Tab-separated table of N, CA and C and ligand atoms in Angstrom:
chain	number	residue	atom	x	y	z
A	178	UNK	N	0.840	-1.198	0.000
A	178	UNK	CA	0.000	0.000	0.000
A	178	UNK	C	0.875	1.249	0.000
A	179	UNK	N	0.557	2.151	-0.888
A	179	UNK	CA	1.341	3.363	-1.003
A	179	UNK	C	0.518	4.543	-0.449
A	180	UNK	N	1.203	5.450	0.209
A	180	UNK	CA	0.489	6.628	0.726
A	180	UNK	C	0.041	7.531	-0.439
A	181	UNK	N	-0.902	8.410	-0.158
A	181	UNK	CA	-1.375	9.330	-1.195
A	181	UNK	C	-0.323	10.391	-1.503
A	182	UNK	N	-0.490	11.009	-2.659
A	182	UNK	CA	0.288	12.206	-2.980
A	182	UNK	C	-0.747	13.310	-3.191
A	183	UNK	N	-0.594	14.397	-2.462
A	183	UNK	CA	-1.592	15.460	-2.502
A	183	UNK	C	-0.956	16.711	-3.106
A	184	UNK	N	-1.630	17.304	-4.078
A	184	UNK	CA	-1.106	18.525	-4.698
A	184	UNK	C	-1.970	19.716	-4.308
A	185	UNK	N	-1.288	20.753	-3.816
A	185	UNK	CA	-1.989	21.997	-3.526
A	185	UNK	C	-1.283	23.126	-4.263
A	186	UNK	N	-1.774	24.350	-4.092
A	186	UNK	CA	-1.178	25.509	-4.755
A	186	UNK	C	-2.273	26.376	-5.336
A	187	UNK	N	-1.897	27.560	-5.744
A	187	UNK	CA	-2.862	28.545	-6.229
A	187	UNK	C	-3.477	28.092	-7.554
A	188	UNK	N	-4.609	28.703	-7.896
A	188	UNK	CA	-5.241	28.435	-9.200
A	188	UNK	C	-4.222	28.646	-10.318
A	189	UNK	N	-4.262	27.801	-11.316
A	189	UNK	CA	-3.391	28.000	-12.478
A	189	UNK	C	-1.978	27.469	-12.307
A	190	UNK	N	-1.712	26.770	-11.208
A	190	UNK	CA	-0.349	26.235	-11.048
A	190	UNK	C	-0.210	24.845	-11.673
A	191	UNK	N	-1.305	24.278	-12.159
A	191	UNK	CA	-1.215	23.020	-12.913
A	191	UNK	C	-1.490	21.758	-12.102
A	192	UNK	N	-2.139	21.907	-10.949
A	192	UNK	CA	-2.338	20.752	-10.056
A	192	UNK	C	-3.042	19.578	-10.745
A	193	UNK	N	-4.117	19.879	-11.472
A	193	UNK	CA	-4.896	18.781	-12.062
A	193	UNK	C	-4.118	18.068	-13.166
A	194	UNK	N	-3.522	18.843	-14.075
A	194	UNK	CA	-2.789	18.209	-15.183
A	194	UNK	C	-1.557	17.469	-14.676
A	195	UNK	N	-0.840	18.095	-13.756
A	195	UNK	CA	0.357	17.443	-13.212
A	195	UNK	C	-0.052	16.178	-12.440
A	196	UNK	N	-1.126	16.296	-11.676
A	196	UNK	CA	-1.577	15.158	-10.869
A	196	UNK	C	-1.962	13.965	-11.723
A	197	UNK	N	-2.681	14.260	-12.807
A	197	UNK	CA	-3.104	13.175	-13.705
A	197	UNK	C	-1.882	12.478	-14.303
A	198	UNK	N	-0.945	13.288	-14.763
A	198	UNK	CA	0.275	12.754	-15.377
A	198	UNK	C	1.072	11.907	-14.353
A	199	UNK	N	1.205	12.474	-13.170
A	199	UNK	CA	1.962	11.794	-12.122
A	199	UNK	C	1.331	10.455	-11.747
A	200	UNK	N	0.005	10.422	-11.714
A	200	UNK	CA	-0.679	9.172	-11.354
A	200	UNK	C	-0.393	8.101	-12.404
A	201	UNK	N	-0.272	8.526	-13.676
A	201	UNK	CA	0.064	7.548	-14.730
A	201	UNK	C	1.498	7.062	-14.538
A	202	UNK	N	2.407	8.002	-14.273
A	202	UNK	CA	3.815	7.629	-14.126
A	202	UNK	C	4.019	6.660	-12.958
A	203	UNK	N	3.253	6.875	-11.893
A	203	UNK	CA	3.448	6.066	-10.680
A	203	UNK	C	2.454	4.908	-10.597
A	204	UNK	N	1.616	4.797	-11.608
A	204	UNK	CA	0.538	3.804	-11.616
A	204	UNK	C	-0.288	3.856	-10.338
A	205	UNK	N	-0.676	5.074	-10.005
A	205	UNK	CA	-1.551	5.278	-8.848
A	205	UNK	C	-2.915	5.751	-9.351
A	206	UNK	N	-3.915	5.709	-8.471
A	206	UNK	CA	-5.227	6.257	-8.843
A	206	UNK	C	-5.138	7.784	-8.841
A	207	UNK	N	-6.132	8.410	-9.458
A	207	UNK	CA	-6.148	9.872	-9.497
A	207	UNK	C	-7.516	10.391	-9.063
A	208	UNK	N	-7.510	11.425	-8.268
A	208	UNK	CA	-8.774	12.069	-7.869
A	208	UNK	C	-8.585	13.584	-7.843
A	209	UNK	N	-9.539	14.286	-8.424
A	209	UNK	CA	-9.505	15.741	-8.452
A	209	UNK	C	-10.687	16.221	-7.598
A	210	UNK	N	-10.409	16.960	-6.540
A	210	UNK	CA	-11.501	17.297	-5.594
A	210	UNK	C	-12.581	18.153	-6.273
A	211	UNK	N	-12.162	19.067	-7.164
A	211	UNK	CA	-13.165	19.889	-7.860
A	211	UNK	C	-14.072	19.011	-8.734
A	212	UNK	N	-13.452	18.031	-9.399
A	212	UNK	CA	-14.245	17.138	-10.264
A	212	UNK	C	-15.253	16.341	-9.441
A	213	UNK	N	-14.820	15.885	-8.266
A	213	UNK	CA	-15.729	15.107	-7.410
A	213	UNK	C	-16.928	15.965	-7.000
A	214	UNK	N	-16.639	17.221	-6.654
A	214	UNK	CA	-17.733	18.109	-6.243
A	214	UNK	C	-18.659	18.370	-7.432
A	215	UNK	N	-18.062	18.543	-8.622
A	215	UNK	CA	-18.888	18.801	-9.812
A	215	UNK	C	-19.775	17.599	-10.160
A	216	UNK	N	-19.245	16.383	-9.930
A	216	UNK	CA	-20.046	15.176	-10.204
A	216	UNK	C	-21.319	15.194	-9.363
A	217	UNK	N	-21.191	15.681	-8.143
A	217	UNK	CA	-22.352	15.639	-7.235
A	217	UNK	C	-23.252	16.870	-7.345
A	218	UNK	N	-22.647	18.033	-7.635
A	218	UNK	CA	-23.429	19.271	-7.500
A	218	UNK	C	-23.447	20.164	-8.734
A	219	UNK	N	-22.814	19.742	-9.827
A	219	UNK	CA	-22.793	20.587	-11.026
A	219	UNK	C	-21.571	21.498	-11.048
A	220	UNK	N	-21.519	22.341	-12.057
A	220	UNK	CA	-20.329	23.166	-12.280
A	220	UNK	C	-20.006	24.091	-11.102
A	221	UNK	N	-18.715	24.238	-10.840
A	221	UNK	CA	-18.284	25.044	-9.694
A	221	UNK	C	-18.796	26.488	-9.803
A	222	UNK	N	-18.740	27.036	-11.022
A	222	UNK	CA	-19.230	28.402	-11.221
A	222	UNK	C	-20.685	28.527	-10.783
A	223	UNK	N	-21.456	27.504	-11.100
A	223	UNK	CA	-22.888	27.557	-10.741
A	223	UNK	C	-23.120	27.301	-9.257
A	224	UNK	N	-22.271	26.466	-8.679
A	224	UNK	CA	-22.405	26.226	-7.222
A	224	UNK	C	-22.183	27.541	-6.472
A	225	UNK	N	-21.104	28.259	-6.849
A	225	UNK	CA	-20.819	29.539	-6.188
A	225	UNK	C	-21.985	30.513	-6.374
A	226	UNK	N	-22.507	30.519	-7.595
A	226	UNK	CA	-23.572	31.464	-7.931
A	226	UNK	C	-24.875	31.145	-7.195
A	227	UNK	N	-25.255	29.868	-7.223
A	227	UNK	CA	-26.573	29.496	-6.709
A	227	UNK	C	-26.589	29.142	-5.230
A	228	UNK	N	-25.470	28.576	-4.760
A	228	UNK	CA	-25.489	28.095	-3.365
A	228	UNK	C	-24.493	28.831	-2.482
A	229	UNK	N	-23.572	29.559	-3.107
A	229	UNK	CA	-22.624	30.356	-2.331
A	229	UNK	C	-21.314	29.641	-2.045
A	230	UNK	N	-20.311	30.446	-1.721
A	230	UNK	CA	-18.974	29.867	-1.481
A	230	UNK	C	-18.971	28.926	-0.277
A	231	UNK	N	-19.728	29.280	0.789
A	231	UNK	CA	-19.673	28.429	1.983
A	231	UNK	C	-20.141	27.005	1.687
A	232	UNK	N	-21.167	26.888	0.841
A	232	UNK	CA	-21.642	25.554	0.468
A	232	UNK	C	-20.517	24.773	-0.206
A	233	UNK	N	-19.788	25.466	-1.116
A	233	UNK	CA	-18.678	24.826	-1.818
A	233	UNK	C	-17.588	24.404	-0.814
A	234	UNK	N	-17.280	25.267	0.147
A	234	UNK	CA	-16.250	24.934	1.153
A	234	UNK	C	-16.689	23.747	2.007
A	235	UNK	N	-17.993	23.657	2.288
A	235	UNK	CA	-18.500	22.505	3.051
A	235	UNK	C	-18.310	21.216	2.249
A	236	UNK	N	-18.538	21.315	0.927
A	236	UNK	CA	-18.329	20.141	0.057
A	236	UNK	C	-16.855	19.737	0.109
A	237	UNK	N	-15.974	20.737	0.075
A	237	UNK	CA	-14.538	20.427	0.140
A	237	UNK	C	-14.193	19.712	1.448
A	238	UNK	N	-14.820	20.154	2.537
A	238	UNK	CA	-14.570	19.526	3.838
A	238	UNK	C	-14.944	18.049	3.819
A	239	UNK	N	-16.092	17.758	3.187
A	239	UNK	CA	-16.547	16.360	3.119
A	239	UNK	C	-15.582	15.529	2.281
A	240	UNK	N	-15.167	16.081	1.149
A	240	UNK	CA	-14.244	15.355	0.266
A	240	UNK	C	-12.913	15.110	0.997
A	241	UNK	N	-12.443	16.120	1.737
A	241	UNK	CA	-11.156	15.978	2.434
A	241	UNK	C	-11.214	14.789	3.398
A	242	UNK	N	-12.331	14.665	4.108
A	242	UNK	CA	-12.479	13.538	5.042
A	242	UNK	C	-12.481	12.214	4.290
A	243	UNK	N	-13.223	12.185	3.170
A	243	UNK	CA	-13.305	10.935	2.392
A	243	UNK	C	-11.934	10.549	1.862
A	244	UNK	N	-11.212	11.534	1.351
A	244	UNK	CA	-9.908	11.247	0.739
A	244	UNK	C	-8.926	10.729	1.770
A	245	UNK	N	-9.075	11.182	3.008
A	245	UNK	CA	-8.100	10.769	4.017
A	245	UNK	C	-8.169	9.272	4.289
A	246	UNK	N	-9.246	8.618	3.849
A	246	UNK	CA	-9.291	7.172	4.053
A	246	UNK	C	-8.835	6.403	2.808
A	247	UNK	N	-8.432	7.120	1.759
A	247	UNK	CA	-7.918	6.448	0.552
A	247	UNK	C	-6.418	6.227	0.683
A	248	UNK	N	-5.897	5.353	-0.185
A	248	UNK	CA	-4.439	5.223	-0.294
A	248	UNK	C	-4.104	5.064	-1.769
A	249	UNK	N	-2.839	5.129	-2.082
A	249	UNK	CA	-2.371	4.935	-3.455
A	249	UNK	C	-3.059	5.865	-4.470
A	250	UNK	N	-3.363	7.056	-4.039
A	250	UNK	CA	-4.090	7.995	-4.910
A	250	UNK	C	-3.355	9.335	-4.992
A	251	UNK	N	-3.225	9.835	-6.211
A	251	UNK	CA	-2.735	11.209	-6.390
A	251	UNK	C	-3.969	12.107	-6.340
A	252	UNK	N	-3.955	13.064	-5.423
A	252	UNK	CA	-5.116	13.919	-5.215
A	252	UNK	C	-4.778	15.355	-5.622
A	253	UNK	N	-5.470	15.863	-6.642
A	253	UNK	CA	-5.322	17.282	-7.001
A	253	UNK	C	-6.420	18.031	-6.264
A	254	UNK	N	-6.049	19.004	-5.457
A	254	UNK	CA	-7.050	19.735	-4.672
A	254	UNK	C	-7.344	21.090	-5.310
A	255	UNK	N	-8.533	21.613	-5.088
A	255	UNK	CA	-8.846	22.986	-5.482
A	255	UNK	C	-7.944	23.916	-4.666
A	256	UNK	N	-7.633	25.086	-5.235
A	256	UNK	CA	-6.641	25.969	-4.620
A	256	UNK	C	-6.956	26.459	-3.213
A	257	UNK	N	-8.214	26.352	-2.781
A	257	UNK	CA	-8.549	26.836	-1.445
A	257	UNK	C	-8.672	25.716	-0.417
A	258	UNK	N	-8.689	24.473	-0.880
A	258	UNK	CA	-9.010	23.368	0.033
A	258	UNK	C	-8.011	23.228	1.178
A	259	UNK	N	-6.717	23.308	0.861
A	259	UNK	CA	-5.698	23.077	1.894
A	259	UNK	C	-5.428	24.314	2.751
A	260	UNK	N	-6.126	25.413	2.439
A	260	UNK	CA	-6.017	26.626	3.268
A	260	UNK	C	-6.765	26.399	4.586
A	261	UNK	N	-7.755	25.529	4.527
A	261	UNK	CA	-8.515	25.166	5.726
A	261	UNK	C	-7.696	24.164	6.541
A	262	UNK	N	-7.443	24.513	7.810
A	262	UNK	CA	-6.500	23.721	8.608
A	262	UNK	C	-6.985	22.293	8.838
A	263	UNK	N	-8.282	22.159	9.053
A	263	UNK	CA	-8.823	20.812	9.278
A	263	UNK	C	-8.625	19.945	8.028
A	264	UNK	N	-8.930	20.514	6.862
A	264	UNK	CA	-8.716	19.775	5.608
A	264	UNK	C	-7.241	19.420	5.447
A	265	UNK	N	-6.383	20.401	5.725
A	265	UNK	CA	-4.937	20.176	5.565
A	265	UNK	C	-4.479	19.048	6.480
A	266	UNK	N	-5.029	19.001	7.706
A	266	UNK	CA	-4.642	17.925	8.626
A	266	UNK	C	-5.085	16.560	8.103
A	267	UNK	N	-6.316	16.501	7.607
A	267	UNK	CA	-6.812	15.222	7.064
A	267	UNK	C	-5.906	14.738	5.926
A	268	UNK	N	-5.642	15.627	4.991
A	268	UNK	CA	-4.903	15.190	3.806
A	268	UNK	C	-3.426	14.962	4.106
A	269	UNK	N	-2.867	15.753	5.013
A	269	UNK	CA	-1.452	15.559	5.349
A	269	UNK	C	-1.266	14.211	6.031
A	270	UNK	N	-2.277	13.783	6.793
A	270	UNK	CA	-2.129	12.502	7.499
A	270	UNK	C	-2.264	11.329	6.529
A	271	UNK	N	-2.761	11.594	5.313
A	271	UNK	CA	-2.975	10.480	4.373
A	271	UNK	C	-1.812	10.316	3.399
A	272	UNK	N	-0.866	11.243	3.415
A	272	UNK	CA	0.233	11.103	2.452
A	272	UNK	C	1.117	12.326	2.394
A	273	UNK	N	1.865	12.411	1.318
A	273	UNK	CA	2.852	13.484	1.186
A	273	UNK	C	2.247	14.627	0.367
A	274	UNK	N	2.414	15.842	0.859
A	274	UNK	CA	1.791	16.996	0.214
A	274	UNK	C	2.845	17.826	-0.515
A	275	UNK	N	2.553	18.185	-1.743
A	275	UNK	CA	3.418	19.080	-2.504
A	275	UNK	C	2.619	20.324	-2.877
A	276	UNK	N	3.283	21.469	-2.760
A	276	UNK	CA	2.629	22.712	-3.181
A	276	UNK	C	3.279	23.208	-4.472
A	277	UNK	N	2.492	23.317	-5.527
A	277	UNK	CA	3.005	23.851	-6.788
A	277	UNK	C	3.009	25.373	-6.688
A	278	UNK	N	4.198	25.929	-6.913
A	278	UNK	CA	4.350	27.378	-6.723
A	278	UNK	C	4.683	28.047	-8.055
A	279	UNK	N	4.005	29.149	-8.315
A	279	UNK	CA	4.310	29.917	-9.531
A	279	UNK	C	4.263	31.395	-9.185
A	280	UNK	N	5.015	32.203	-9.921
A	280	UNK	CA	4.980	33.646	-9.698
A	280	UNK	C	3.638	34.185	-10.209
A	281	UNK	N	3.283	35.371	-9.735
A	281	UNK	CA	2.017	35.973	-10.175
A	281	UNK	C	1.989	36.126	-11.701
A	282	UNK	N	3.131	36.546	-12.277
A	282	UNK	CA	3.185	36.728	-13.740
A	282	UNK	C	2.883	35.427	-14.476
A	283	UNK	N	3.473	34.362	-13.974
A	283	UNK	CA	3.280	33.048	-14.616
A	283	UNK	C	1.812	32.604	-14.474
A	284	UNK	N	1.255	32.822	-13.300
A	284	UNK	CA	-0.147	32.431	-13.076
A	284	UNK	C	-1.062	33.205	-14.033
A	285	UNK	N	-0.799	34.506	-14.141
A	285	UNK	CA	-1.625	35.330	-15.038
A	285	UNK	C	-1.514	34.816	-16.470
A	286	UNK	N	-0.288	34.525	-16.886
A	286	UNK	CA	-0.137	34.104	-18.280
A	286	UNK	C	-0.776	32.733	-18.519
A	287	UNK	N	-0.688	31.835	-17.540
A	287	UNK	CA	-1.340	30.526	-17.716
A	287	UNK	C	-2.860	30.657	-17.747
A	288	UNK	N	-3.407	31.475	-16.841
A	288	UNK	CA	-4.866	31.602	-16.807
A	288	UNK	C	-5.365	32.312	-18.065
A	289	UNK	N	-4.542	33.249	-18.586
A	289	UNK	CA	-4.908	33.936	-19.839
A	289	UNK	C	-4.957	32.966	-21.004
A	290	UNK	N	-4.021	32.015	-20.990
A	290	UNK	CA	-3.990	31.025	-22.080
A	290	UNK	C	-5.108	30.012	-21.931
A	291	UNK	N	-5.842	30.122	-20.814
A	291	UNK	CA	-6.951	29.190	-20.597
A	291	UNK	C	-6.488	27.848	-20.072
A	292	UNK	N	-5.215	27.789	-19.614
A	292	UNK	CA	-4.736	26.521	-19.070
A	292	UNK	C	-5.501	26.260	-17.791
A	293	UNK	N	-5.981	25.040	-17.656
A	293	UNK	CA	-6.710	24.729	-16.446
A	293	UNK	C	-8.194	25.056	-16.593
A	294	UNK	N	-8.609	25.243	-17.856
A	294	UNK	CA	-10.042	25.161	-18.205
A	294	UNK	C	-11.105	25.950	-17.472
A	295	UNK	N	-11.622	25.472	-16.308
A	295	UNK	CA	-12.939	25.877	-15.830
A	295	UNK	C	-13.018	27.345	-15.376
A	296	UNK	N	-14.232	27.839	-15.281
A	296	UNK	CA	-14.475	29.190	-14.788
A	296	UNK	C	-14.059	29.256	-13.321
A	297	UNK	N	-13.369	30.342	-12.953
A	297	UNK	CA	-12.945	30.458	-11.557
A	297	UNK	C	-13.701	31.608	-10.900
A	298	UNK	N	-14.721	31.250	-10.120
A	298	UNK	CA	-15.601	32.280	-9.564
A	298	UNK	C	-14.860	33.315	-8.730
A	299	UNK	N	-13.774	32.917	-8.076
A	299	UNK	CA	-13.075	33.875	-7.213
A	299	UNK	C	-12.338	34.948	-8.019
A	300	UNK	N	-12.205	34.717	-9.326
A	300	UNK	CA	-11.484	35.696	-10.148
A	300	UNK	C	-12.398	36.499	-11.064
A	301	UNK	N	-13.701	36.404	-10.818
A	301	UNK	CA	-14.649	37.156	-11.660
A	301	UNK	C	-14.779	38.593	-11.158
A	302	UNK	N	-13.738	39.387	-11.326
A	302	UNK	CA	-13.861	40.780	-10.883
A	302	UNK	C	-13.324	41.694	-11.974
A	303	UNK	N	-13.547	42.968	-11.816
A	303	UNK	CA	-13.074	43.959	-12.790
A	303	UNK	C	-11.559	43.885	-12.926
A	304	UNK	N	-10.897	43.894	-11.759
A	304	UNK	CA	-9.446	43.901	-11.772
A	304	UNK	C	-8.924	42.542	-11.300
A	305	UNK	N	-8.841	41.638	-12.271
A	305	UNK	CA	-8.475	40.262	-11.971
A	305	UNK	C	-7.096	40.161	-11.324
A	306	UNK	N	-6.179	40.986	-11.839
A	306	UNK	CA	-4.800	40.898	-11.345
A	306	UNK	C	-4.725	41.314	-9.868
A	307	UNK	N	-5.425	42.399	-9.538
A	307	UNK	CA	-5.419	42.858	-8.142
A	307	UNK	C	-6.081	41.815	-7.249
A	308	UNK	N	-7.157	41.206	-7.742
A	308	UNK	CA	-7.851	40.176	-6.956
A	308	UNK	C	-6.933	38.986	-6.711
A	309	UNK	N	-6.236	38.583	-7.788
A	309	UNK	CA	-5.313	37.442	-7.672
A	309	UNK	C	-4.207	37.738	-6.687
A	310	UNK	N	-3.672	38.969	-6.797
A	310	UNK	CA	-2.550	39.346	-5.953
A	310	UNK	C	-2.961	39.336	-4.481
A	311	UNK	N	-4.133	39.886	-4.203
A	311	UNK	CA	-4.516	39.965	-2.789
A	311	UNK	C	-4.840	38.569	-2.236
A	312	UNK	N	-5.434	37.715	-3.070
A	312	UNK	CA	-5.735	36.343	-2.623
A	312	UNK	C	-4.427	35.571	-2.389
A	313	UNK	N	-3.495	35.744	-3.302
A	313	UNK	CA	-2.205	35.054	-3.185
A	313	UNK	C	-1.466	35.530	-1.930
A	314	UNK	N	-1.497	36.838	-1.684
A	314	UNK	CA	-0.845	37.383	-0.481
A	314	UNK	C	-1.442	36.768	0.785
A	315	UNK	N	-2.767	36.651	0.790
A	315	UNK	CA	-3.454	36.099	1.971
A	315	UNK	C	-3.114	34.629	2.176
A	316	UNK	N	-2.912	33.928	1.062
A	316	UNK	CA	-2.768	32.479	1.167
A	316	UNK	C	-1.331	31.984	1.273
A	317	UNK	N	-0.382	32.860	0.904
A	317	UNK	CA	1.002	32.379	0.814
A	317	UNK	C	1.532	31.723	2.081
A	318	UNK	N	1.168	32.297	3.251
A	318	UNK	CA	1.705	31.703	4.487
A	318	UNK	C	1.181	30.271	4.670
A	319	UNK	N	-0.016	30.009	4.160
A	319	UNK	CA	-0.556	28.640	4.254
A	319	UNK	C	0.166	27.723	3.269
A	320	UNK	N	0.285	28.178	2.021
A	320	UNK	CA	0.928	27.341	1.003
A	320	UNK	C	2.377	27.023	1.382
A	321	UNK	N	3.034	27.995	2.042
A	321	UNK	CA	4.453	27.809	2.348
A	321	UNK	C	4.719	26.705	3.363
A	322	UNK	N	3.660	26.250	4.045
A	322	UNK	CA	3.844	25.186	5.046
A	322	UNK	C	4.154	23.847	4.390
A	323	UNK	N	3.863	23.739	3.102
A	323	UNK	CA	4.012	22.446	2.422
A	323	UNK	C	5.299	22.398	1.602
A	324	UNK	N	5.695	21.190	1.243
A	324	UNK	CA	6.903	21.010	0.418
A	324	UNK	C	6.691	21.703	-0.940
A	325	UNK	N	7.616	22.575	-1.308
A	325	UNK	CA	7.431	23.424	-2.489
A	325	UNK	C	7.982	22.796	-3.779
A	326	UNK	N	7.260	23.008	-4.862
A	326	UNK	CA	7.740	22.617	-6.183
A	326	UNK	C	7.628	23.849	-7.078
A	327	UNK	N	8.768	24.376	-7.504
A	327	UNK	CA	8.743	25.588	-8.329
A	327	UNK	C	8.365	25.217	-9.761
A	328	UNK	N	7.432	25.959	-10.323
A	328	UNK	CA	6.927	25.561	-11.645
A	328	UNK	C	7.207	26.594	-12.742
A	329	UNK	N	7.712	27.780	-12.376
A	329	UNK	CA	7.943	28.823	-13.396
A	329	UNK	C	8.862	28.300	-14.498
A	330	UNK	N	8.475	28.524	-15.742
A	330	UNK	CA	9.316	28.138	-16.875
A	330	UNK	C	9.371	26.634	-17.119
A	331	UNK	N	8.593	25.865	-16.368
A	331	UNK	CA	8.618	24.407	-16.581
A	331	UNK	C	7.319	23.958	-17.237
A	332	UNK	N	7.421	22.916	-18.069
A	332	UNK	CA	6.205	22.342	-18.642
A	332	UNK	C	5.530	21.477	-17.577
A	333	UNK	N	4.275	21.126	-17.830
A	333	UNK	CA	3.556	20.283	-16.877
A	333	UNK	C	4.257	18.934	-16.717
A	334	UNK	N	4.781	18.410	-17.828
A	334	UNK	CA	5.504	17.133	-17.770
A	334	UNK	C	6.759	17.248	-16.908
A	335	UNK	N	7.449	18.391	-17.046
A	335	UNK	CA	8.672	18.573	-16.233
A	335	UNK	C	8.348	18.662	-14.745
A	336	UNK	N	7.220	19.283	-14.433
A	336	UNK	CA	6.831	19.379	-13.018
A	336	UNK	C	6.485	17.981	-12.486
A	337	UNK	N	5.747	17.217	-13.297
A	337	UNK	CA	5.395	15.854	-12.878
A	337	UNK	C	6.668	15.020	-12.668
A	338	UNK	N	7.617	15.183	-13.576
A	338	UNK	CA	8.896	14.461	-13.502
A	338	UNK	C	9.643	14.802	-12.208
A	339	UNK	N	9.622	16.083	-11.867
A	339	UNK	CA	10.303	16.551	-10.650
A	339	UNK	C	9.707	15.874	-9.392
A	340	UNK	N	8.381	15.821	-9.341
A	340	UNK	CA	7.743	15.194	-8.169
A	340	UNK	C	7.998	13.680	-8.196
A	341	UNK	N	7.962	13.120	-9.392
A	341	UNK	CA	8.233	11.682	-9.541
A	341	UNK	C	9.603	11.340	-8.945
A	342	UNK	N	10.590	12.167	-9.284
A	342	UNK	CA	11.950	11.921	-8.779
A	342	UNK	C	11.991	12.018	-7.265
A	343	UNK	N	11.272	13.002	-6.710
A	343	UNK	CA	11.320	13.173	-5.259
A	343	UNK	C	10.662	11.992	-4.535
A	344	UNK	N	9.586	11.448	-5.095
A	344	UNK	CA	8.919	10.367	-4.370
A	344	UNK	C	9.548	8.997	-4.616
A	345	UNK	N	10.283	8.878	-5.705
A	345	UNK	CA	10.874	7.564	-5.987
A	345	UNK	C	12.378	7.558	-5.653
A	346	UNK	N	12.949	8.770	-5.515
A	346	UNK	CA	14.403	8.873	-5.371
A	346	UNK	C	14.944	8.523	-3.999
B	42	S3P	C1	-10.516	27.822	-5.764
B	42	S3P	C2	-9.812	27.170	-6.738
B	42	S3P	C3	-10.450	26.389	-7.802
B	42	S3P	C4	-11.825	25.882	-7.340
B	42	S3P	C5	-12.661	27.018	-6.835
B	42	S3P	C6	-12.012	27.758	-5.672
B	42	S3P	C7	-9.776	28.593	-4.741
B	42	S3P	O1	-9.643	25.267	-8.163
B	42	S3P	O2	-11.679	24.922	-6.326
B	42	S3P	O3	-12.893	27.877	-7.917
B	42	S3P	O4	-10.357	28.926	-3.694
B	42	S3P	O5	-8.565	28.835	-4.937
B	42	S3P	P1	-8.246	25.385	-8.983
B	42	S3P	O6	-7.193	25.724	-7.988
B	42	S3P	O7	-8.084	24.030	-9.559
B	42	S3P	O8	-8.458	26.443	-10.002
């Protein structure tokens, strides 16, 4: 039995794509917390709109508990899930956590290119860059608690390779 690998980090850092790739490389299962929530409740944009952010955070709490009883799974988390201390404790106890880190410029350019697909309700404002910056500032102390993986200038495959080396090396 292998422990889980959990990926956290800000929106646009590549958690889902890297996680999927890594799960193939390590022949582990893959789970994306946002996808699980969408399977049960519909699109994240609509959940925020119709039921509010707190409802979405409650869903994340439930998923975090469920995931903590899994093993051999690469888990890509939504960017806010591990900011909650209880969630972070559940997932940290189930395996090794990596935080994908990118500079604000890199995040902006990735989100502009549409990398990482879905609508991000937290960034639906007039001044997206200012919103991103203030959210990142608020969250950095939380993200910094986890093992860091620098992603600037790296392809998604290179990031997956880097984590692969750390867990197998
Ligand atoms: C969120 C990040 C999103 C998604 C939701 C909230 C956040 O996931 O869970 O929109 O609070 O940072 P990604 O990090 O995959 O974009």
